[in-house]
mmCIF file of C-alpha atoms and ligand atoms in Angstrom:
data_model
loop_
_atom_site.group_PDB
_atom_site.id
_atom_site.type_symbol
_atom_site.label_atom_id
_atom_site.label_comp_id
_atom_site.label_asym_id
_atom_site.label_seq_id
_atom_site.Cartn_x
_atom_site.Cartn_y
_atom_site.Cartn_z
ATOM 1 C CA MET A 1 103.524 95.829 -63.993
ATOM 2 C CA THR A 2 105.173 96.575 -67.308
ATOM 3 C CA ASP A 3 108.318 98.646 -67.857
ATOM 4 C CA THR A 4 106.601 100.405 -70.734
ATOM 5 C CA ALA A 5 104.382 102.063 -68.137
ATOM 6 C CA ASN A 6 107.473 103.894 -66.912
ATOM 7 C CA PRO A 7 108.960 107.041 -68.417
ATOM 8 C CA SER A 8 112.527 106.431 -69.592
ATOM 9 C CA THR A 9 115.379 107.542 -67.370
ATOM 10 C CA THR A 10 117.945 110.092 -68.534
ATOM 11 C CA ALA A 11 121.191 111.365 -67.003
ATOM 12 C CA ASP A 12 119.396 114.299 -65.356
ATOM 13 C CA LYS A 13 116.378 112.160 -64.320
ATOM 14 C CA PRO A 14 117.901 108.818 -63.306
ATOM 15 C CA PHE A 15 114.920 107.903 -61.132
ATOM 16 C CA ALA A 16 112.218 108.645 -63.723
ATOM 17 C CA ASN A 17 109.353 106.243 -63.131
ATOM 18 C CA ARG A 18 105.615 106.338 -62.483
ATOM 19 C CA VAL A 19 106.040 107.664 -58.949
ATOM 20 C CA THR A 20 108.353 110.559 -59.895
ATOM 21 C CA GLU A 21 106.037 111.339 -62.812
ATOM 22 C CA MET A 22 102.829 111.301 -60.736
ATOM 23 C CA LEU A 23 104.303 113.221 -57.792
ATOM 24 C CA GLY A 24 106.331 115.655 -59.915
ATOM 25 C CA VAL A 25 109.563 115.024 -57.979
ATOM 26 C CA ASP A 26 113.109 114.082 -59.020
ATOM 27 C CA ILE A 27 113.693 111.586 -56.205
ATOM 28 C CA PRO A 28 110.993 109.019 -55.322
ATOM 29 C CA ILE A 29 111.309 109.412 -51.565
ATOM 30 C CA VAL A 30 108.288 110.547 -49.565
ATOM 31 C CA GLN A 31 108.445 111.960 -46.039
ATOM 32 C CA ALA A 32 105.751 110.269 -43.988
ATOM 33 C CA PRO A 33 102.764 112.195 -42.706
ATOM 34 C CA MET A 34 102.986 112.415 -38.906
ATOM 35 C CA GLY A 35 100.683 114.335 -36.594
ATOM 36 C CA TRP A 36 102.231 117.705 -35.480
ATOM 37 C CA ILE A 37 105.624 116.643 -36.942
ATOM 38 C CA ALA A 38 104.936 116.694 -40.683
ATOM 39 C CA ARG A 39 104.674 120.437 -40.879
ATOM 40 C CA SER A 40 106.446 123.095 -42.938
ATOM 41 C CA GLN A 41 109.867 123.022 -41.224
ATOM 42 C CA LEU A 42 110.363 119.331 -42.025
ATOM 43 C CA ALA A 43 108.302 119.060 -45.214
ATOM 44 C CA SER A 44 109.936 122.051 -46.935
ATOM 45 C CA ALA A 45 113.415 120.598 -46.247
ATOM 46 C CA VAL A 46 112.308 117.346 -47.906
ATOM 47 C CA SER A 47 110.757 119.071 -50.923
ATOM 48 C CA ASN A 48 113.807 121.320 -51.341
ATOM 49 C CA ALA A 49 116.002 118.191 -51.376
ATOM 50 C CA GLY A 50 114.096 116.982 -54.473
ATOM 51 C CA ALA A 51 111.862 114.490 -52.635
ATOM 52 C CA MET A 52 108.228 114.755 -51.490
ATOM 53 C CA GLY A 53 107.336 116.664 -48.333
ATOM 54 C CA ILE A 54 103.961 115.871 -46.804
ATOM 55 C CA ILE A 55 101.812 117.962 -44.466
ATOM 56 C CA GLU A 56 99.711 116.086 -41.904
ATOM 57 C CA THR A 57 96.094 116.596 -40.957
ATOM 58 C CA SER A 58 95.936 113.862 -38.291
ATOM 59 C CA SER A 59 96.432 116.448 -35.514
ATOM 60 C CA GLY A 60 92.983 117.748 -36.499
ATOM 61 C CA GLU A 61 94.280 121.329 -36.203
ATOM 62 C CA LEU A 62 93.074 122.497 -39.599
ATOM 63 C CA ASP A 63 93.601 126.227 -38.943
ATOM 64 C CA ALA A 64 97.229 125.553 -38.063
ATOM 65 C CA ILE A 65 97.548 123.281 -41.108
ATOM 66 C CA ARG A 66 96.238 126.040 -43.382
ATOM 67 C CA GLU A 67 98.996 128.319 -42.051
ATOM 68 C CA GLU A 68 101.617 125.598 -42.468
ATOM 69 C CA ILE A 69 100.619 125.151 -46.108
ATOM 70 C CA ALA A 70 100.873 128.910 -46.642
ATOM 71 C CA LYS A 71 104.383 128.764 -45.113
ATOM 72 C CA MET A 72 105.290 125.943 -47.509
ATOM 73 C CA ARG A 73 104.633 128.296 -50.424
ATOM 74 C CA ASP A 74 107.257 130.689 -48.985
ATOM 75 C CA LEU A 75 109.758 127.984 -48.079
ATOM 76 C CA THR A 76 109.748 125.958 -51.311
ATOM 77 C CA ASP A 77 108.665 126.171 -54.923
ATOM 78 C CA LYS A 78 108.805 122.359 -55.203
ATOM 79 C CA PRO A 79 105.816 119.996 -54.981
ATOM 80 C CA PHE A 80 104.449 118.789 -51.665
ATOM 81 C CA GLY A 81 101.390 116.814 -50.630
ATOM 82 C CA VAL A 82 98.869 116.377 -47.839
ATOM 83 C CA ASN A 83 97.708 113.275 -45.913
ATOM 84 C CA ILE A 84 94.191 112.490 -44.774
ATOM 85 C CA ALA A 85 94.372 109.980 -41.903
ATOM 86 C CA GLN A 86 90.733 108.982 -42.096
ATOM 87 C CA ALA A 87 90.328 107.598 -38.581
ATOM 88 C CA PHE A 88 91.283 111.005 -37.177
ATOM 89 C CA VAL A 89 89.097 113.182 -39.379
ATOM 90 C CA ARG A 90 86.827 115.390 -37.263
ATOM 91 C CA ASP A 91 85.810 117.890 -39.944
ATOM 92 C CA PRO A 92 83.415 116.351 -42.514
ATOM 93 C CA SER A 93 84.577 118.893 -45.120
ATOM 94 C CA ILE A 94 88.168 117.579 -45.044
ATOM 95 C CA VAL A 95 88.185 116.839 -48.798
ATOM 96 C CA ASP A 96 87.116 120.409 -49.631
ATOM 97 C CA PHE A 97 89.765 121.642 -47.210
ATOM 98 C CA VAL A 98 92.508 119.645 -48.968
ATOM 99 C CA VAL A 99 91.303 120.566 -52.463
ATOM 100 C CA ASP A 100 91.229 124.267 -51.488
ATOM 101 C CA GLN A 101 94.917 124.102 -50.504
ATOM 102 C CA GLY A 102 95.838 123.615 -54.166
ATOM 103 C CA VAL A 103 98.093 120.570 -53.660
ATOM 104 C CA LYS A 104 98.222 117.916 -56.362
ATOM 105 C CA PHE A 105 99.107 114.855 -54.271
ATOM 106 C CA VAL A 106 97.214 113.358 -51.354
ATOM 107 C CA SER A 107 97.782 110.156 -49.414
ATOM 108 C CA THR A 108 94.827 108.650 -47.603
ATOM 109 C CA SER A 109 95.286 106.245 -44.708
ATOM 110 C CA ALA A 110 93.619 104.492 -41.769
ATOM 111 C CA GLY A 111 90.221 104.142 -43.372
ATOM 112 C CA ASN A 112 88.036 102.923 -46.223
ATOM 113 C CA PRO A 113 89.457 103.967 -49.633
ATOM 114 C CA MET A 114 85.913 104.097 -51.033
ATOM 115 C CA GLN A 115 85.165 107.095 -48.800
ATOM 116 C CA TYR A 116 87.200 109.904 -50.415
ATOM 117 C CA THR A 117 88.973 108.581 -53.534
ATOM 118 C CA ALA A 118 86.349 109.506 -56.158
ATOM 119 C CA GLN A 119 85.862 113.008 -54.772
ATOM 120 C CA LEU A 120 89.602 113.671 -54.573
ATOM 121 C CA LYS A 121 90.197 112.357 -58.091
ATOM 122 C CA GLU A 122 87.300 114.379 -59.521
ATOM 123 C CA ALA A 123 89.067 117.446 -58.106
ATOM 124 C CA GLY A 124 92.181 116.448 -60.075
ATOM 125 C CA LEU A 125 94.361 115.125 -57.239
ATOM 126 C CA THR A 126 96.640 112.108 -57.430
ATOM 127 C CA VAL A 127 95.583 109.693 -54.672
ATOM 128 C CA PHE A 128 97.768 107.032 -53.033
ATOM 129 C CA HIS A 129 96.166 104.929 -50.289
ATOM 130 C CA VAL A 130 98.101 103.306 -47.424
ATOM 131 C CA ILE A 131 97.476 99.576 -47.058
ATOM 132 C CA PRO A 132 98.723 96.973 -44.530
ATOM 133 C CA THR A 133 97.365 93.790 -46.233
ATOM 134 C CA LEU A 134 96.727 92.356 -49.698
ATOM 135 C CA ARG A 135 92.980 92.504 -49.101
ATOM 136 C CA ALA A 136 93.176 96.223 -48.367
ATOM 137 C CA ALA A 137 95.334 96.717 -51.473
ATOM 138 C CA LEU A 138 92.749 95.082 -53.747
ATOM 139 C CA LYS A 139 89.983 97.169 -52.179
ATOM 140 C CA ALA A 140 91.947 100.393 -52.754
ATOM 141 C CA VAL A 141 92.584 99.490 -56.388
ATOM 142 C CA ASP A 142 88.829 98.829 -56.775
ATOM 143 C CA ALA A 143 88.187 102.278 -55.305
ATOM 144 C CA GLY A 144 90.237 103.759 -58.157
ATOM 145 C CA VAL A 145 93.377 104.986 -56.382
ATOM 146 C CA ASP A 146 96.372 105.992 -58.522
ATOM 147 C CA GLY A 147 98.822 104.079 -56.370
ATOM 148 C CA LEU A 148 99.429 102.325 -53.074
ATOM 149 C CA ILE A 149 101.622 102.995 -50.079
ATOM 150 C CA VAL A 150 102.379 99.462 -48.897
ATOM 151 C CA GLU A 151 103.173 99.700 -45.213
ATOM 152 C CA GLY A 152 104.939 96.860 -43.427
ATOM 153 C CA GLY A 153 104.242 96.173 -39.750
ATOM 154 C CA GLU A 154 107.809 97.057 -38.729
ATOM 155 C CA GLY A 155 107.004 100.728 -39.347
ATOM 156 C CA GLY A 156 106.110 103.255 -36.682
ATOM 157 C CA GLY A 157 102.595 104.550 -36.145
ATOM 158 C CA PHE A 158 99.089 103.102 -36.365
ATOM 159 C CA LYS A 159 99.123 99.545 -37.575
ATOM 160 C CA ASN A 160 97.037 96.563 -38.493
ATOM 161 C CA PRO A 161 97.097 94.381 -35.323
ATOM 162 C CA ARG A 162 97.899 91.424 -37.601
ATOM 163 C CA ASP A 163 101.121 93.027 -38.779
ATOM 164 C CA VAL A 164 102.948 91.775 -41.863
ATOM 165 C CA ALA A 165 106.567 92.762 -42.546
ATOM 166 C CA SER A 166 107.523 94.642 -45.732
ATOM 167 C CA MET A 167 109.585 91.657 -46.951
ATOM 168 C CA VAL A 168 106.396 89.594 -47.231
ATOM 169 C CA LEU A 169 103.803 92.253 -48.018
ATOM 170 C CA LEU A 170 105.558 94.177 -50.781
ATOM 171 C CA PRO A 171 106.209 91.333 -53.259
ATOM 172 C CA LEU A 172 102.781 89.851 -52.468
ATOM 173 C CA VAL A 173 100.949 93.068 -53.329
ATOM 174 C CA ARG A 174 103.255 93.688 -56.320
ATOM 175 C CA SER A 175 102.302 90.302 -57.769
ATOM 176 C CA LYS A 176 98.567 91.102 -57.615
ATOM 177 C CA VAL A 177 98.206 94.760 -58.663
ATOM 178 C CA ASP A 178 99.503 96.947 -61.498
ATOM 179 C CA VAL A 179 99.378 100.396 -59.877
ATOM 180 C CA PRO A 180 102.647 101.984 -58.689
ATOM 181 C CA ILE A 181 103.769 101.197 -55.137
ATOM 182 C CA ILE A 182 105.539 103.326 -52.556
ATOM 183 C CA ALA A 183 107.071 101.115 -49.842
ATOM 184 C CA ALA A 184 106.854 102.181 -46.190
ATOM 185 C CA GLY A 185 108.097 100.465 -43.047
ATOM 186 C CA GLY A 186 111.786 99.793 -42.394
ATOM 187 C CA ILE A 187 113.185 102.163 -45.029
ATOM 188 C CA VAL A 188 116.160 104.129 -43.737
ATOM 189 C CA ASP A 189 118.965 104.254 -46.322
ATOM 190 C CA GLY A 190 120.106 103.322 -49.828
ATOM 191 C CA PRO A 191 120.233 99.541 -49.322
ATOM 192 C CA THR A 192 116.702 99.391 -47.859
ATOM 193 C CA MET A 193 115.462 101.625 -50.687
ATOM 194 C CA ALA A 194 117.132 99.309 -53.235
ATOM 195 C CA ALA A 195 115.578 96.275 -51.498
ATOM 196 C CA ALA A 196 112.128 97.886 -51.725
ATOM 197 C CA PHE A 197 112.648 98.500 -55.440
ATOM 198 C CA ALA A 198 113.765 94.883 -55.904
ATOM 199 C CA LEU A 199 110.498 93.812 -54.273
ATOM 200 C CA GLY A 200 108.440 95.926 -56.662
ATOM 201 C CA ALA A 201 108.280 99.463 -55.274
ATOM 202 C CA GLU A 202 108.895 102.581 -57.370
ATOM 203 C CA GLY A 203 109.221 104.857 -54.366
ATOM 204 C CA VAL A 204 109.750 104.736 -50.600
ATOM 205 C CA GLN A 205 108.287 106.548 -47.610
ATOM 206 C CA MET A 206 110.247 107.197 -44.424
ATOM 207 C CA GLY A 207 108.679 107.980 -41.053
ATOM 208 C CA THR A 208 111.036 107.177 -38.173
ATOM 209 C CA ARG A 209 114.109 108.409 -40.085
ATOM 210 C CA MET A 210 112.349 111.737 -40.609
ATOM 211 C CA VAL A 211 111.366 112.016 -36.922
ATOM 212 C CA SER A 212 115.099 111.807 -36.181
ATOM 213 C CA ALA A 213 116.117 114.424 -38.786
ATOM 214 C CA ALA A 214 117.667 117.740 -37.749
ATOM 215 C CA GLU A 215 114.686 119.675 -39.151
ATOM 216 C CA SER A 216 112.134 117.498 -37.350
ATOM 217 C CA PRO A 217 110.408 119.699 -34.759
ATOM 218 C CA VAL A 218 110.255 117.045 -32.002
ATOM 219 C CA HIS A 219 112.178 117.385 -28.722
ATOM 220 C CA GLU A 220 115.834 116.306 -28.715
ATOM 221 C CA ASN A 221 115.004 113.597 -26.155
ATOM 222 C CA TRP A 222 112.909 111.726 -28.732
ATOM 223 C CA LYS A 223 115.611 112.049 -31.395
ATOM 224 C CA GLN A 224 118.240 110.832 -28.902
ATOM 225 C CA SER A 225 115.995 107.896 -27.875
ATOM 226 C CA ILE A 226 115.854 106.865 -31.538
ATOM 227 C CA VAL A 227 119.639 107.133 -31.845
ATOM 228 C CA ASP A 228 120.054 105.076 -28.634
ATOM 229 C CA ALA A 229 117.400 102.459 -29.531
ATOM 230 C CA ALA A 230 118.193 98.869 -30.448
ATOM 231 C CA GLU A 231 116.130 97.133 -33.135
ATOM 232 C CA THR A 232 114.191 95.426 -30.330
ATOM 233 C CA ASP A 233 113.241 98.700 -28.631
ATOM 234 C CA THR A 234 109.740 99.145 -30.037
ATOM 235 C CA VAL A 235 106.484 97.640 -28.782
ATOM 236 C CA MET A 236 103.257 96.841 -30.591
ATOM 237 C CA LEU A 237 100.433 98.189 -28.428
ATOM 238 C CA ASN A 238 96.708 97.551 -28.576
ATOM 239 C CA ARG A 239 96.809 94.332 -30.587
ATOM 240 C CA HIS A 240 93.667 93.410 -28.645
ATOM 241 C CA THR A 241 91.723 96.528 -29.590
ATOM 242 C CA SER A 242 91.914 99.482 -31.917
ATOM 243 C CA PRO A 243 94.011 101.208 -33.052
ATOM 244 C CA ALA A 244 97.103 99.011 -32.780
ATOM 245 C CA LEU A 245 100.272 101.047 -32.862
ATOM 246 C CA ARG A 246 104.047 100.602 -32.894
ATOM 247 C CA ALA A 247 105.885 102.823 -30.451
ATOM 248 C CA LEU A 248 109.195 103.281 -28.737
ATOM 249 C CA ARG A 249 109.752 100.970 -25.764
ATOM 250 C CA THR A 250 109.676 102.918 -22.513
ATOM 251 C CA GLU A 251 108.707 101.891 -18.979
ATOM 252 C CA ARG A 252 105.091 102.844 -19.583
ATOM 253 C CA THR A 253 104.725 101.361 -23.053
ATOM 254 C CA SER A 254 106.459 98.130 -21.937
ATOM 255 C CA ALA A 255 103.912 97.841 -19.126
ATOM 256 C CA LEU A 256 101.106 98.152 -21.686
ATOM 257 C CA GLU A 257 102.550 95.667 -24.199
ATOM 258 C CA PHE A 258 100.636 92.654 -22.872
ATOM 259 C CA ASP A 259 97.933 94.531 -20.946
ATOM 260 C CA VAL A 260 94.700 93.485 -22.635
ATOM 261 C CA GLU A 261 92.522 95.394 -20.139
ATOM 262 C CA THR A 262 93.733 98.844 -21.149
ATOM 263 C CA ASN A 263 93.411 100.769 -24.391
ATOM 264 C CA ALA A 264 96.873 102.350 -24.682
ATOM 265 C CA MET A 265 95.508 105.160 -26.811
ATOM 266 C CA THR A 266 93.044 106.390 -24.210
ATOM 267 C CA ALA A 267 95.544 105.777 -21.409
ATOM 268 C CA LEU A 268 98.397 107.790 -22.883
ATOM 269 C CA VAL A 269 97.486 109.857 -25.869
ATOM 270 C CA GLY A 270 96.149 112.837 -23.912
ATOM 271 C CA SER A 271 99.653 114.062 -23.145
ATOM 272 C CA THR A 272 101.097 113.627 -26.625
ATOM 273 C CA LEU A 273 102.508 117.133 -26.866
ATOM 274 C CA ASP A 274 104.318 116.807 -23.490
ATOM 275 C CA LEU A 275 106.301 114.007 -25.086
ATOM 276 C CA TYR A 276 106.613 115.354 -28.632
ATOM 277 C CA PHE A 277 107.719 118.875 -27.714
ATOM 278 C CA GLY A 278 108.283 118.789 -23.933
ATOM 279 C CA GLY A 279 110.630 115.794 -24.125
ATOM 280 C CA ASP A 280 108.979 113.777 -21.323
ATOM 281 C CA MET A 281 109.406 110.331 -22.857
ATOM 282 C CA GLU A 282 107.137 108.664 -20.266
ATOM 283 C CA ALA A 283 104.270 111.144 -20.751
ATOM 284 C CA SER A 284 102.728 109.475 -23.794
ATOM 285 C CA ILE A 285 103.398 107.238 -26.796
ATOM 286 C CA ALA A 286 106.353 107.963 -29.116
ATOM 287 C CA LEU A 287 105.233 106.365 -32.388
ATOM 288 C CA THR A 288 108.455 104.847 -33.744
ATOM 289 C CA GLY A 289 109.428 101.988 -36.070
ATOM 290 C CA GLN A 290 111.865 99.106 -35.596
ATOM 291 C CA VAL A 291 114.260 100.896 -37.905
ATOM 292 C CA ALA A 292 115.164 103.159 -34.964
ATOM 293 C CA GLY A 293 117.698 100.385 -34.292
ATOM 294 C CA ARG A 294 119.508 101.386 -37.489
ATOM 295 C CA ILE A 295 119.634 105.150 -36.909
ATOM 296 C CA ASP A 296 122.921 106.296 -35.338
ATOM 297 C CA SER A 297 122.817 110.066 -35.621
ATOM 298 C CA VAL A 298 120.633 113.104 -36.147
ATOM 299 C CA GLU A 299 121.256 114.359 -39.664
ATOM 300 C CA PRO A 300 119.912 117.144 -41.869
ATOM 301 C CA VAL A 301 117.212 116.054 -44.343
ATOM 302 C CA ALA A 302 119.363 116.980 -47.366
ATOM 303 C CA ASP A 303 122.121 114.611 -46.147
ATOM 304 C CA ILE A 304 119.619 111.815 -45.485
ATOM 305 C CA ILE A 305 118.150 112.092 -48.985
ATOM 306 C CA ALA A 306 121.582 112.412 -50.651
ATOM 307 C CA SER A 307 122.941 109.363 -48.822
ATOM 308 C CA CYS A 308 119.818 107.340 -49.726
ATOM 309 C CA VAL A 309 120.384 108.206 -53.390
ATOM 310 C CA SER A 310 124.095 107.350 -53.379
ATOM 311 C CA GLY A 311 123.570 104.230 -51.239
ATOM 312 C CA PHE A 312 120.770 103.090 -53.558
ATOM 313 C CA ARG A 313 123.030 103.400 -56.611
ATOM 314 C CA GLN A 314 125.902 101.648 -54.852
ATOM 315 C CA SER A 315 123.626 98.760 -53.841
ATOM 316 C CA ILE A 316 122.297 98.330 -57.366
ATOM 317 C CA ALA A 317 125.830 98.511 -58.811
ATOM 318 C CA ASP A 318 127.128 95.943 -56.286
ATOM 319 C CA LEU A 319 124.295 93.553 -57.134
ATOM 320 C CA GLY A 320 125.097 93.950 -60.849
ATOM 321 C CA ARG A 321 128.017 91.555 -60.415
ATOM 322 C CA TYR A 322 125.517 88.710 -60.156
ATOM 323 C CA VAL A 323 124.023 89.378 -63.587
HETATM 324 C C1 LIG B 401 105.446 109.634 -35.229
HETATM 325 C C2 LIG B 401 104.684 108.990 -36.345
HETATM 326 C C3 LIG B 401 103.431 109.492 -36.694
HETATM 327 C C4 LIG B 401 102.717 108.936 -37.765
HETATM 328 N N1 LIG B 401 101.503 109.484 -38.130
HETATM 329 C C5 LIG B 401 100.922 109.079 -39.287
HETATM 330 C C6 LIG B 401 99.809 109.800 -39.834
HETATM 331 O O1 LIG B 401 99.347 110.806 -39.289
HETATM 332 N N2 LIG B 401 99.265 109.340 -41.003
HETATM 333 C C7 LIG B 401 99.769 108.246 -41.648
HETATM 334 O O2 LIG B 401 99.259 107.886 -42.706
HETATM 335 N N3 LIG B 401 100.838 107.563 -41.155
HETATM 336 C C8 LIG B 401 101.426 107.976 -40.013
HETATM 337 N N4 LIG B 401 102.547 107.310 -39.557
HETATM 338 C C9 LIG B 401 103.112 106.159 -40.332
HETATM 339 C C10 LIG B 401 104.093 106.712 -41.366
HETATM 340 O O3 LIG B 401 103.342 107.388 -42.345
HETATM 341 C C11 LIG B 401 104.979 105.690 -42.098
HETATM 342 O O4 LIG B 401 104.250 104.929 -43.010
HETATM 343 C C12 LIG B 401 105.777 104.787 -41.201
HETATM 344 O O5 LIG B 401 106.420 105.541 -40.222
HETATM 345 C C13 LIG B 401 106.807 104.049 -42.033
HETATM 346 O O6 LIG B 401 107.615 103.223 -41.254
HETATM 347 P P1 LIG B 401 109.047 103.666 -40.635
HETATM 348 O O7 LIG B 401 108.693 104.304 -39.350
HETATM 349 O O8 LIG B 401 109.765 102.373 -40.515
HETATM 350 O O9 LIG B 401 109.682 104.607 -41.613
HETATM 351 C C14 LIG B 401 103.258 107.830 -38.475
HETATM 352 C C15 LIG B 401 104.524 107.328 -38.106
HETATM 353 C C16 LIG B 401 105.233 107.884 -37.071
HETATM 354 C C17 LIG B 401 106.593 107.321 -36.732
#
């Protein structure tokens, strides 16, 4: 990576870098795509705060997603993007669907980057692919992606069963590729954002913190469980099969943690919406990252973004004393 690849910062654009340039945002913070959650209520709050709101497609409810994207146009005039979680794609025309929505940024995840990258780029979209290992990063770069979302195993959601923490993965990938990196997994505030930048990222993505946000549509019980959680209160499920996933520790998920006979996905995922919106925390799997242990309150998105920005600057300034 060379600094000359980055646009120069100015007083009104202090974050200017390749990620802000490519995404068209002032603040290089991305709200994670999350099935049923990453919809217009949450994503528009993020975009209006100067960061990047993302609309999910992993729910597979493309008619609802089309309506959510139409709502975004009423709720914000700022950029937003869409995610294609490849393992969950049911409609083979998903790329046409995304291109038709007129967004400029797409993240692809949970699949082979060779599958959609060329088609998305030919349609003029900026493509970042989510990777959990160095090998996957090199493959995505070969596929021609514009950038990588480097996702550490401490993050919530679907995971590589051989999970690698952000502290190891980020600098490793940074040392081997030149494309811009957005760091995901464990990011929650200014200091973690500054740490990600120190390790080579030019942007960050937050999942669990956004689940807990005031504008997140999930039931209060899930938000409160995040607030109450210790850093040890997540489990990695399905290491023995696919897909592995990191979720909040509950009675049912604890029982599945070392159960190599059962696929946790098939056992629990049927009642997802009873948990997400009905608040029954034992009904299904609450995808959640270890960083739940660092979240103490439910806060509006604008406050979360503003405190990340000020905390980031404070961290960088504090570290300046060592120069
Ligand atoms: C509830 C939930 C749902 C998620 N669903 C998706 C998804 O549909 N597509 C995807 O690429 N990542 C998904 N993820 C992973 C996030 O995009 C993100 O990378 C991860 O949450 C970052 O780690 P953090 O939880 O420590 O912030 C999900 C995460 C959570 C917590």
